[in-house]
């Protein structure tokens, strides 16, 4: 049975003094988690929320999200926090116990996240990033280091949506509001552009891009439709009762059986059945 499972990682505090001084994304991760759990909106079977968790715990949670999953399981990894680019050009996620002089040991590397996604059997993976990407030195921001590219991995059945630009230095930081606008989109259904009742990632991207210009999106693989949530205000209009067709569906077959039944009951019943089918199709046909 297909499952929808989400892990939200929200890093608000940092032991590293330089990281603690940076601007933080204005994100209400708890509100997002509730929306994802809501059967009317996110309809996720499982939603875990990790707030200010140490690196070792996050490694276990990420591993648990992606391992032993089926091909059609829909997995969401939502990260609120800072990405760091070290002197070697490697990208890391800063955590509560990250230290800049030991990033490889104390941060959650993009390589580790990508490996977990690559090893998973699931081909419905969604990765959303809200935060800044900080360069620890003046290293050139190469195309293959951009967040939508660095998490590509084997590049099959994965979508990456991010507000991370990578234009910030260690002294700046980036204040984003992607999660705030995402919550509004899910609460109101505003991102359901085509009105089909589902919030697809491309629709969400277009909506968020109107709210914050920093948003970028990449979809890898053949699957083009990644459904994040439902529109809670989408209703299928109720068709009015077609009393004329109902009365015809009752009277016409009955008349055929009464009149024609004396001559050939089987033929009369067969014609009555065909007439009932015709009335059923007429009833279901849109006006």
PDB file of C-alpha atoms in Angstrom:
ATOM      1  CA  UNK A   1       0.000   0.000   0.000  1.00  0.00           C
ATOM      2  CA  UNK A   2       1.368   3.404  -1.005  1.00  0.00           C
ATOM      3  CA  UNK A   3       2.248   5.733   1.870  1.00  0.00           C
ATOM      4  CA  UNK A   4       2.899   9.466   2.178  1.00  0.00           C
ATOM      5  CA  UNK A   5       5.630  10.203   4.709  1.00  0.00           C
ATOM      6  CA  UNK A   6       7.213  13.544   5.619  1.00  0.00           C
ATOM      7  CA  UNK A   7      10.155  14.693   7.721  1.00  0.00           C
ATOM      8  CA  UNK A   8      10.462  18.386   8.613  1.00  0.00           C
ATOM      9  CA  UNK A   9      13.868  19.557   9.837  1.00  0.00           C
ATOM     10  CA  UNK A  10      13.802  22.994  11.467  1.00  0.00           C
ATOM     11  CA  UNK A  11      17.045  24.460  12.782  1.00  0.00           C
ATOM     12  CA  UNK A  12      16.455  27.591  14.895  1.00  0.00           C
ATOM     13  CA  UNK A  13      19.447  27.753  17.218  1.00  0.00           C
ATOM     14  CA  UNK A  14      23.159  27.153  16.712  1.00  0.00           C
ATOM     15  CA  UNK A  15      25.985  26.587  19.170  1.00  0.00           C
ATOM     16  CA  UNK A  16      28.455  28.083  16.679  1.00  0.00           C
ATOM     17  CA  UNK A  17      28.590  31.863  17.421  1.00  0.00           C
ATOM     18  CA  UNK A  18      28.905  32.908  13.768  1.00  0.00           C
ATOM     19  CA  UNK A  19      25.895  30.831  12.788  1.00  0.00           C
ATOM     20  CA  UNK A  20      23.863  32.136  15.725  1.00  0.00           C
ATOM     21  CA  UNK A  21      24.243  35.691  14.398  1.00  0.00           C
ATOM     22  CA  UNK A  22      22.701  34.929  11.009  1.00  0.00           C
ATOM     23  CA  UNK A  23      19.160  35.792  10.005  1.00  0.00           C
ATOM     24  CA  UNK A  24      16.728  32.913  10.326  1.00  0.00           C
ATOM     25  CA  UNK A  25      13.848  32.003   8.001  1.00  0.00           C
ATOM     26  CA  UNK A  26      10.485  33.089   9.376  1.00  0.00           C
ATOM     27  CA  UNK A  27       9.034  29.591   9.529  1.00  0.00           C
ATOM     28  CA  UNK A  28       6.310  27.940  11.606  1.00  0.00           C
ATOM     29  CA  UNK A  29       7.302  24.318  11.161  1.00  0.00           C
ATOM     30  CA  UNK A  30       4.688  23.079  13.636  1.00  0.00           C
ATOM     31  CA  UNK A  31       1.880  24.704  11.632  1.00  0.00           C
ATOM     32  CA  UNK A  32       3.240  23.157   8.442  1.00  0.00           C
ATOM     33  CA  UNK A  33       3.366  19.736  10.088  1.00  0.00           C
ATOM     34  CA  UNK A  34      -0.288  20.028  11.132  1.00  0.00           C
ATOM     35  CA  UNK A  35      -1.328  20.937   7.595  1.00  0.00           C
ATOM     36  CA  UNK A  36       0.547  17.968   6.173  1.00  0.00           C
ATOM     37  CA  UNK A  37      -1.149  15.652   8.690  1.00  0.00           C
ATOM     38  CA  UNK A  38      -4.589  17.083   7.931  1.00  0.00           C
ATOM     39  CA  UNK A  39      -6.451  14.484   5.804  1.00  0.00           C
ATOM     40  CA  UNK A  40      -8.241  17.287   3.963  1.00  0.00           C
ATOM     41  CA  UNK A  41      -4.993  19.078   3.039  1.00  0.00           C
ATOM     42  CA  UNK A  42      -1.721  17.140   3.118  1.00  0.00           C
ATOM     43  CA  UNK A  43      -3.141  13.700   3.850  1.00  0.00           C
ATOM     44  CA  UNK A  44       0.289  12.388   4.884  1.00  0.00           C
ATOM     45  CA  UNK A  45       0.268   9.111   6.771  1.00  0.00           C
ATOM     46  CA  UNK A  46       3.290  10.058   8.881  1.00  0.00           C
ATOM     47  CA  UNK A  47       4.822  13.467   9.635  1.00  0.00           C
ATOM     48  CA  UNK A  48       7.906  13.817  11.847  1.00  0.00           C
ATOM     49  CA  UNK A  49       9.105  17.185  13.125  1.00  0.00           C
ATOM     50  CA  UNK A  50      12.741  17.580  14.177  1.00  0.00           C
ATOM     51  CA  UNK A  51      13.443  20.962  15.798  1.00  0.00           C
ATOM     52  CA  UNK A  52      17.023  21.854  16.754  1.00  0.00           C
ATOM     53  CA  UNK A  53      18.085  18.226  16.587  1.00  0.00           C
ATOM     54  CA  UNK A  54      21.805  17.344  16.687  1.00  0.00           C
ATOM     55  CA  UNK A  55      23.521  16.011  13.596  1.00  0.00           C
ATOM     56  CA  UNK A  56      23.659  12.382  14.736  1.00  0.00           C
ATOM     57  CA  UNK A  57      19.901  12.314  15.355  1.00  0.00           C
ATOM     58  CA  UNK A  58      19.164  13.951  12.009  1.00  0.00           C
ATOM     59  CA  UNK A  59      21.237  11.336  10.194  1.00  0.00           C
ATOM     60  CA  UNK A  60      19.105   8.621  11.791  1.00  0.00           C
ATOM     61  CA  UNK A  61      15.848  10.404  10.940  1.00  0.00           C
ATOM     62  CA  UNK A  62      16.835  10.997   7.315  1.00  0.00           C
ATOM     63  CA  UNK A  63      17.934   7.386   6.966  1.00  0.00           C
ATOM     64  CA  UNK A  64      14.628   6.237   8.437  1.00  0.00           C
ATOM     65  CA  UNK A  65      12.661   8.402   6.013  1.00  0.00           C
ATOM     66  CA  UNK A  66      14.180   6.911   2.884  1.00  0.00           C
ATOM     67  CA  UNK A  67      15.097   3.325   3.759  1.00  0.00           C
ATOM     68  CA  UNK A  68      12.801   0.311   3.261  1.00  0.00           C
ATOM     69  CA  UNK A  69      10.270   2.237   1.199  1.00  0.00           C
ATOM     70  CA  UNK A  70       8.302   1.081  -1.818  1.00  0.00           C
ATOM     71  CA  UNK A  71       8.588   2.435  -5.326  1.00  0.00           C
ATOM     72  CA  UNK A  72       5.371   4.475  -5.213  1.00  0.00           C
ATOM     73  CA  UNK A  73       5.718   5.772  -1.647  1.00  0.00           C
ATOM     74  CA  UNK A  74       5.684   9.580  -1.616  1.00  0.00           C
ATOM     75  CA  UNK A  75       8.451  10.982   0.582  1.00  0.00           C
ATOM     76  CA  UNK A  76       8.856  14.628   1.586  1.00  0.00           C
ATOM     77  CA  UNK A  77      11.983  16.058   3.213  1.00  0.00           C
ATOM     78  CA  UNK A  78      11.424  19.677   4.238  1.00  0.00           C
ATOM     79  CA  UNK A  79      14.419  21.590   5.583  1.00  0.00           C
ATOM     80  CA  UNK A  80      14.436  25.009   7.240  1.00  0.00           C
ATOM     81  CA  UNK A  81      17.932  26.243   7.981  1.00  0.00           C
ATOM     82  CA  UNK A  82      21.281  27.285   6.570  1.00  0.00           C
ATOM     83  CA  UNK A  83      23.331  25.464   3.960  1.00  0.00           C
ATOM     84  CA  UNK A  84      27.086  25.991   4.140  1.00  0.00           C
ATOM     85  CA  UNK A  85      29.664  25.704   1.361  1.00  0.00           C
ATOM     86  CA  UNK A  86      33.112  24.834   2.696  1.00  0.00           C
ATOM     87  CA  UNK A  87      36.524  25.622   1.234  1.00  0.00           C
ATOM     88  CA  UNK A  88      36.398  22.488  -0.927  1.00  0.00           C
ATOM     89  CA  UNK A  89      33.035  23.447  -2.409  1.00  0.00           C
ATOM     90  CA  UNK A  90      31.113  20.804  -0.457  1.00  0.00           C
ATOM     91  CA  UNK A  91      27.602  21.706   0.708  1.00  0.00           C
ATOM     92  CA  UNK A  92      26.432  20.996   4.275  1.00  0.00           C
ATOM     93  CA  UNK A  93      23.318  21.611   6.353  1.00  0.00           C
ATOM     94  CA  UNK A  94      24.101  23.445   9.585  1.00  0.00           C
ATOM     95  CA  UNK A  95      22.600  21.918  12.739  1.00  0.00           C
ATOM     96  CA  UNK A  96      22.413  22.907  16.394  1.00  0.00           C
ATOM     97  CA  UNK A  97      25.820  21.341  17.129  1.00  0.00           C
ATOM     98  CA  UNK A  98      27.624  22.285  13.903  1.00  0.00           C
ATOM     99  CA  UNK A  99      31.073  23.872  14.193  1.00  0.00           C
ATOM    100  CA  UNK A 100      32.628  25.657  11.234  1.00  0.00           C
ATOM    101  CA  UNK A 101      36.080  24.181  11.779  1.00  0.00           C
ATOM    102  CA  UNK A 102      34.729  20.602  11.715  1.00  0.00           C
ATOM    103  CA  UNK A 103      31.915  20.701   9.163  1.00  0.00           C
ATOM    104  CA  UNK A 104      32.493  17.182   7.869  1.00  0.00           C
ATOM    105  CA  UNK A 105      31.957  15.729  11.350  1.00  0.00           C
ATOM    106  CA  UNK A 106      29.356  18.099  12.830  1.00  0.00           C
ATOM    107  CA  UNK A 107      27.144  19.103   9.883  1.00  0.00           C
ATOM    108  CA  UNK A 108      24.746  17.123   7.718  1.00  0.00           C
ATOM    109  CA  UNK A 109      26.359  16.946   4.293  1.00  0.00           C
ATOM    110  CA  UNK A 110      24.401  17.281   1.065  1.00  0.00           C
ATOM    111  CA  UNK A 111      26.229  14.179  -0.113  1.00  0.00           C
ATOM    112  CA  UNK A 112      24.777  12.162   2.761  1.00  0.00           C
ATOM    113  CA  UNK A 113      21.242  13.377   2.035  1.00  0.00           C
ATOM    114  CA  UNK A 114      21.626  12.604  -1.661  1.00  0.00           C
ATOM    115  CA  UNK A 115      23.006   9.124  -0.966  1.00  0.00           C
ATOM    116  CA  UNK A 116      20.014   8.336   1.252  1.00  0.00           C
ATOM    117  CA  UNK A 117      17.642   9.433  -1.502  1.00  0.00           C
ATOM    118  CA  UNK A 118      19.556   7.480  -4.141  1.00  0.00           C
ATOM    119  CA  UNK A 119      19.444   4.275  -2.096  1.00  0.00           C
ATOM    120  CA  UNK A 120      15.708   4.526  -1.529  1.00  0.00           C
ATOM    121  CA  UNK A 121      13.339   2.447  -3.659  1.00  0.00           C
ATOM    122  CA  UNK A 122      10.882   5.340  -3.713  1.00  0.00           C
ATOM    123  CA  UNK A 123      10.648   7.202  -7.000  1.00  0.00           C
ATOM    124  CA  UNK A 124       8.396   9.911  -5.588  1.00  0.00           C
ATOM    125  CA  UNK A 125      10.806  12.089  -3.607  1.00  0.00           C
ATOM    126  CA  UNK A 126      10.201  15.744  -2.744  1.00  0.00           C
ATOM    127  CA  UNK A 127      12.937  17.913  -1.243  1.00  0.00           C
ATOM    128  CA  UNK A 128      12.023  21.463  -0.182  1.00  0.00           C
ATOM    129  CA  UNK A 129      14.592  23.872   1.249  1.00  0.00           C
ATOM    130  CA  UNK A 130      13.888  27.155   3.025  1.00  0.00           C
ATOM    131  CA  UNK A 131      16.895  29.180   4.089  1.00  0.00           C
ATOM    132  CA  UNK A 132      20.198  30.625   2.967  1.00  0.00           C
ATOM    133  CA  UNK A 133      23.305  29.062   1.493  1.00  0.00           C
ATOM    134  CA  UNK A 134      26.451  30.628   2.917  1.00  0.00           C
ATOM    135  CA  UNK A 135      29.924  30.537   1.439  1.00  0.00           C
ATOM    136  CA  UNK A 136      32.655  30.297   4.048  1.00  0.00           C
ATOM    137  CA  UNK A 137      35.109  31.974   1.700  1.00  0.00           C
ATOM    138  CA  UNK A 138      35.149  33.670  -1.693  1.00  0.00           C
ATOM    139  CA  UNK A 139      34.887  30.402  -3.598  1.00  0.00           C
ATOM    140  CA  UNK A 140      33.136  30.777  -6.943  1.00  0.00           C
ATOM    141  CA  UNK A 141      29.497  29.611  -6.873  1.00  0.00           C
ATOM    142  CA  UNK A 142      29.608  26.993  -9.632  1.00  0.00           C
ATOM    143  CA  UNK A 143      26.515  25.771 -11.469  1.00  0.00           C
ATOM    144  CA  UNK A 144      26.895  22.228 -10.111  1.00  0.00           C
ATOM    145  CA  UNK A 145      26.913  23.588  -6.540  1.00  0.00           C
ATOM    146  CA  UNK A 146      23.484  25.208  -6.694  1.00  0.00           C
ATOM    147  CA  UNK A 147      20.959  23.603  -4.332  1.00  0.00           C
ATOM    148  CA  UNK A 148      18.671  22.415  -7.131  1.00  0.00           C
ATOM    149  CA  UNK A 149      21.675  20.672  -8.703  1.00  0.00           C
ATOM    150  CA  UNK A 150      23.686  19.424  -5.745  1.00  0.00           C
ATOM    151  CA  UNK A 151      20.785  17.197  -4.633  1.00  0.00           C
ATOM    152  CA  UNK A 152      20.220  15.718  -8.080  1.00  0.00           C
ATOM    153  CA  UNK A 153      21.948  12.422  -7.315  1.00  0.00           C
ATOM    154  CA  UNK A 154      20.944   9.769  -9.801  1.00  0.00           C
ATOM    155  CA  UNK A 155      18.266  12.145 -10.957  1.00  0.00           C
ATOM    156  CA  UNK A 156      15.185   9.948 -11.177  1.00  0.00           C
ATOM    157  CA  UNK A 157      11.805  10.558  -9.566  1.00  0.00           C
ATOM    158  CA  UNK A 158      12.908  13.555  -7.527  1.00  0.00           C
ATOM    159  CA  UNK A 159      11.857  17.186  -7.280  1.00  0.00           C
ATOM    160  CA  UNK A 160      13.841  19.939  -5.550  1.00  0.00           C
ATOM    161  CA  UNK A 161      12.159  23.236  -4.668  1.00  0.00           C
ATOM    162  CA  UNK A 162      14.203  25.802  -2.799  1.00  0.00           C
ATOM    163  CA  UNK A 163      14.469  29.419  -1.734  1.00  0.00           C
ATOM    164  CA  UNK A 164      18.222  29.018  -1.318  1.00  0.00           C
ATOM    165  CA  UNK A 165      20.160  31.256  -3.718  1.00  0.00           C
ATOM    166  CA  UNK A 166      23.752  30.817  -2.631  1.00  0.00           C
ATOM    167  CA  UNK A 167      24.538  34.496  -3.098  1.00  0.00           C
ATOM    168  CA  UNK A 168      25.318  35.213   0.541  1.00  0.00           C
ATOM    169  CA  UNK A 169      28.687  35.478   2.211  1.00  0.00           C
ATOM    170  CA  UNK A 170      29.444  34.361   5.760  1.00  0.00           C
ATOM    171  CA  UNK A 171      28.779  37.879   7.058  1.00  0.00           C
ATOM    172  CA  UNK A 172      25.307  38.266   5.610  1.00  0.00           C
ATOM    173  CA  UNK A 173      22.747  35.508   5.743  1.00  0.00           C
ATOM    174  CA  UNK A 174      19.370  35.409   4.113  1.00  0.00           C
ATOM    175  CA  UNK A 175      15.952  35.992   5.631  1.00  0.00           C
ATOM    176  CA  UNK A 176      13.317  34.064   3.695  1.00  0.00           C
ATOM    177  CA  UNK A 177       9.590  33.546   4.063  1.00  0.00           C
ATOM    178  CA  UNK A 178       9.024  30.537   1.809  1.00  0.00           C
ATOM    179  CA  UNK A 179       7.466  28.453   4.590  1.00  0.00           C
ATOM    180  CA  UNK A 180       5.125  31.298   5.527  1.00  0.00           C
ATOM    181  CA  UNK A 181       3.824  31.567   1.956  1.00  0.00           C
ATOM    182  CA  UNK A 182       3.657  27.779   1.640  1.00  0.00           C
ATOM    183  CA  UNK A 183       1.432  27.570   4.716  1.00  0.00           C
ATOM    184  CA  UNK A 184      -0.848  30.246   3.277  1.00  0.00           C
ATOM    185  CA  UNK A 185      -1.004  28.386  -0.034  1.00  0.00           C
ATOM    186  CA  UNK A 186      -2.034  25.151   1.674  1.00  0.00           C
ATOM    187  CA  UNK A 187      -4.523  26.796   4.033  1.00  0.00           C
ATOM    188  CA  UNK A 188      -6.321  28.711   1.287  1.00  0.00           C
ATOM    189  CA  UNK A 189      -5.756  26.462  -1.736  1.00  0.00           C
ATOM    190  CA  UNK A 190      -4.402  29.516  -3.582  1.00  0.00           C
ATOM    191  CA  UNK A 191      -1.709  27.457  -5.331  1.00  0.00           C
ATOM    192  CA  UNK A 192      -4.296  25.232  -7.046  1.00  0.00           C
ATOM    193  CA  UNK A 193      -4.018  27.191 -10.289  1.00  0.00           C
ATOM    194  CA  UNK A 194      -5.953  24.797 -12.534  1.00  0.00           C
ATOM    195  CA  UNK A 195      -8.715  24.237  -9.995  1.00  0.00           C
ATOM    196  CA  UNK A 196      -8.490  20.440 -10.064  1.00  0.00           C
ATOM    197  CA  UNK A 197      -8.376  20.207  -6.279  1.00  0.00           C
ATOM    198  CA  UNK A 198      -4.691  19.248  -6.040  1.00  0.00           C
ATOM    199  CA  UNK A 199      -1.625  21.373  -5.305  1.00  0.00           C
ATOM    200  CA  UNK A 200       1.068  20.102  -7.657  1.00  0.00           C
ATOM    201  CA  UNK A 201       4.701  21.156  -7.193  1.00  0.00           C
ATOM    202  CA  UNK A 202       4.817  23.115 -10.447  1.00  0.00           C
ATOM    203  CA  UNK A 203       1.727  25.053  -9.396  1.00  0.00           C
ATOM    204  CA  UNK A 204       3.214  25.639  -5.963  1.00  0.00           C
ATOM    205  CA  UNK A 205       6.446  26.870  -7.529  1.00  0.00           C
ATOM    206  CA  UNK A 206       4.607  29.399  -9.709  1.00  0.00           C
ATOM    207  CA  UNK A 207       2.639  30.610  -6.705  1.00  0.00           C
ATOM    208  CA  UNK A 208       5.711  30.939  -4.480  1.00  0.00           C
ATOM    209  CA  UNK A 209       7.674  32.665  -7.227  1.00  0.00           C
ATOM    210  CA  UNK A 210       5.041  35.397  -7.250  1.00  0.00           C
ATOM    211  CA  UNK A 211       5.427  35.789  -3.495  1.00  0.00           C
ATOM    212  CA  UNK A 212       9.212  35.486  -3.275  1.00  0.00           C
ATOM    213  CA  UNK A 213      11.498  35.830  -6.289  1.00  0.00           C
ATOM    214  CA  UNK A 214      14.136  33.585  -4.726  1.00  0.00           C
ATOM    215  CA  UNK A 215      12.275  30.342  -5.382  1.00  0.00           C
ATOM    216  CA  UNK A 216      13.710  27.824  -7.864  1.00  0.00           C
ATOM    217  CA  UNK A 217      12.547  24.385  -8.977  1.00  0.00           C
ATOM    218  CA  UNK A 218      14.059  21.320 -10.642  1.00  0.00           C
ATOM    219  CA  UNK A 219      12.269  18.074 -11.443  1.00  0.00           C
ATOM    220  CA  UNK A 220      14.357  14.994 -12.214  1.00  0.00           C
ATOM    221  CA  UNK A 221      13.019  11.923 -13.938  1.00  0.00           C
ATOM    222  CA  UNK A 222       9.913  11.014 -15.885  1.00  0.00           C
ATOM    223  CA  UNK A 223       7.391  11.879 -13.182  1.00  0.00           C
ATOM    224  CA  UNK A 224       6.176  15.390 -13.824  1.00  0.00           C
ATOM    225  CA  UNK A 225       3.315  15.502 -11.341  1.00  0.00           C
ATOM    226  CA  UNK A 226       4.285  15.630  -7.678  1.00  0.00           C
ATOM    227  CA  UNK A 227       1.206  16.280  -5.556  1.00  0.00           C
ATOM    228  CA  UNK A 228       2.025  17.981  -2.253  1.00  0.00           C
ATOM    229  CA  UNK A 229      -1.488  18.612  -0.967  1.00  0.00           C
ATOM    230  CA  UNK A 230      -5.163  19.057  -1.728  1.00  0.00           C
ATOM    231  CA  UNK A 231      -7.110  22.269  -2.078  1.00  0.00           C
ATOM    232  CA  UNK A 232      -9.328  22.321   1.057  1.00  0.00           C
ATOM    233  CA  UNK A 233     -11.821  24.600  -0.690  1.00  0.00           C
ATOM    234  CA  UNK A 234     -12.258  22.531  -3.829  1.00  0.00           C
ATOM    235  CA  UNK A 235     -15.734  21.106  -4.154  1.00  0.00           C
ATOM    236  CA  UNK A 236     -17.229  19.089  -6.989  1.00  0.00           C
ATOM    237  CA  UNK A 237     -20.518  20.776  -7.927  1.00  0.00           C
ATOM    238  CA  UNK A 238     -23.580  18.647  -7.241  1.00  0.00           C
ATOM    239  CA  UNK A 239     -25.566  17.869 -10.357  1.00  0.00           C
ATOM    240  CA  UNK A 240     -29.255  18.846 -10.117  1.00  0.00           C
ATOM    241  CA  UNK A 241     -31.672  15.936 -10.039  1.00  0.00           C
ATOM    242  CA  UNK A 242     -33.035  15.294 -13.527  1.00  0.00           C
ATOM    243  CA  UNK A 243     -36.564  14.277 -12.640  1.00  0.00           C
ATOM    244  CA  UNK A 244     -37.677  14.082 -16.272  1.00  0.00           C
ATOM    245  CA  UNK A 245     -35.030  11.470 -17.038  1.00  0.00           C
ATOM    246  CA  UNK A 246     -35.797   9.550 -13.860  1.00  0.00           C
ATOM    247  CA  UNK A 247     -39.503   9.361 -14.685  1.00  0.00           C
ATOM    248  CA  UNK A 248     -38.701   8.362 -18.267  1.00  0.00           C
ATOM    249  CA  UNK A 249     -36.308   5.675 -17.064  1.00  0.00           C
ATOM    250  CA  UNK A 250     -39.115   4.193 -14.952  1.00  0.00           C
ATOM    251  CA  UNK A 251     -42.107   4.565 -17.250  1.00  0.00           C
ATOM    252  CA  UNK A 252     -40.582   3.730 -20.639  1.00  0.00           C
ATOM    253  CA  UNK A 253     -39.145   0.281 -19.746  1.00  0.00           C
ATOM    254  CA  UNK A 254     -42.301  -0.578 -17.804  1.00  0.00           C
ATOM    255  CA  UNK A 255     -44.461   0.314 -20.804  1.00  0.00           C
ATOM    256  CA  UNK A 256     -42.325  -1.829 -23.130  1.00  0.00           C
ATOM    257  CA  UNK A 257     -42.598  -4.840 -20.839  1.00  0.00           C
ATOM    258  CA  UNK A 258     -46.364  -4.438 -20.362  1.00  0.00           C
ATOM    259  CA  UNK A 259     -47.133  -3.961 -24.059  1.00  0.00           C
ATOM    260  CA  UNK A 260     -44.514  -6.180 -25.639  1.00  0.00           C
ATOM    261  CA  UNK A 261     -44.248  -8.762 -22.931  1.00  0.00           C
ATOM    262  CA  UNK A 262     -47.213 -10.712 -24.176  1.00  0.00           C
ATOM    263  CA  UNK A 263     -45.574 -11.378 -27.534  1.00  0.00           C
ATOM    264  CA  UNK A 264     -41.977 -11.957 -26.469  1.00  0.00           C
ATOM    265  CA  UNK A 265     -41.077 -11.385 -22.821  1.00  0.00           C
ATOM    266  CA  UNK A 266     -37.318 -11.839 -23.363  1.00  0.00           C
ATOM    267  CA  UNK A 267     -37.213  -9.279 -26.163  1.00  0.00           C
ATOM    268  CA  UNK A 268     -39.275  -6.834 -24.130  1.00  0.00           C
ATOM    269  CA  UNK A 269     -36.984  -7.165 -21.097  1.00  0.00           C
ATOM    270  CA  UNK A 270     -33.904  -6.764 -23.322  1.00  0.00           C
ATOM    271  CA  UNK A 271     -35.261  -3.579 -24.872  1.00  0.00           C
ATOM    272  CA  UNK A 272     -36.193  -2.291 -21.442  1.00  0.00           C
ATOM    273  CA  UNK A 273     -32.619  -2.919 -20.267  1.00  0.00           C
ATOM    274  CA  UNK A 274     -31.159  -1.029 -23.215  1.00  0.00           C
ATOM    275  CA  UNK A 275     -33.531   1.835 -22.545  1.00  0.00           C
ATOM    276  CA  UNK A 276     -32.480   1.946 -18.903  1.00  0.00           C
ATOM    277  CA  UNK A 277     -28.827   2.075 -19.970  1.00  0.00           C
ATOM    278  CA  UNK A 278     -29.579   4.928 -22.364  1.00  0.00           C
ATOM    279  CA  UNK A 279     -31.320   6.900 -19.633  1.00  0.00           C
ATOM    280  CA  UNK A 280     -28.416   6.253 -17.257  1.00  0.00           C
ATOM    281  CA  UNK A 281     -25.929   7.635 -19.782  1.00  0.00           C
ATOM    282  CA  UNK A 282     -28.129  10.664 -20.400  1.00  0.00           C
ATOM    283  CA  UNK A 283     -28.369  11.267 -16.665  1.00  0.00           C
ATOM    284  CA  UNK A 284     -24.615  11.123 -16.144  1.00  0.00           C
ATOM    285  CA  UNK A 285     -23.843  13.271 -19.180  1.00  0.00           C
ATOM    286  CA  UNK A 286     -22.925  16.884 -18.321  1.00  0.00           C
ATOM    287  CA  UNK A 287     -25.475  19.537 -19.171  1.00  0.00           C
TER     288      UNK A 287
END
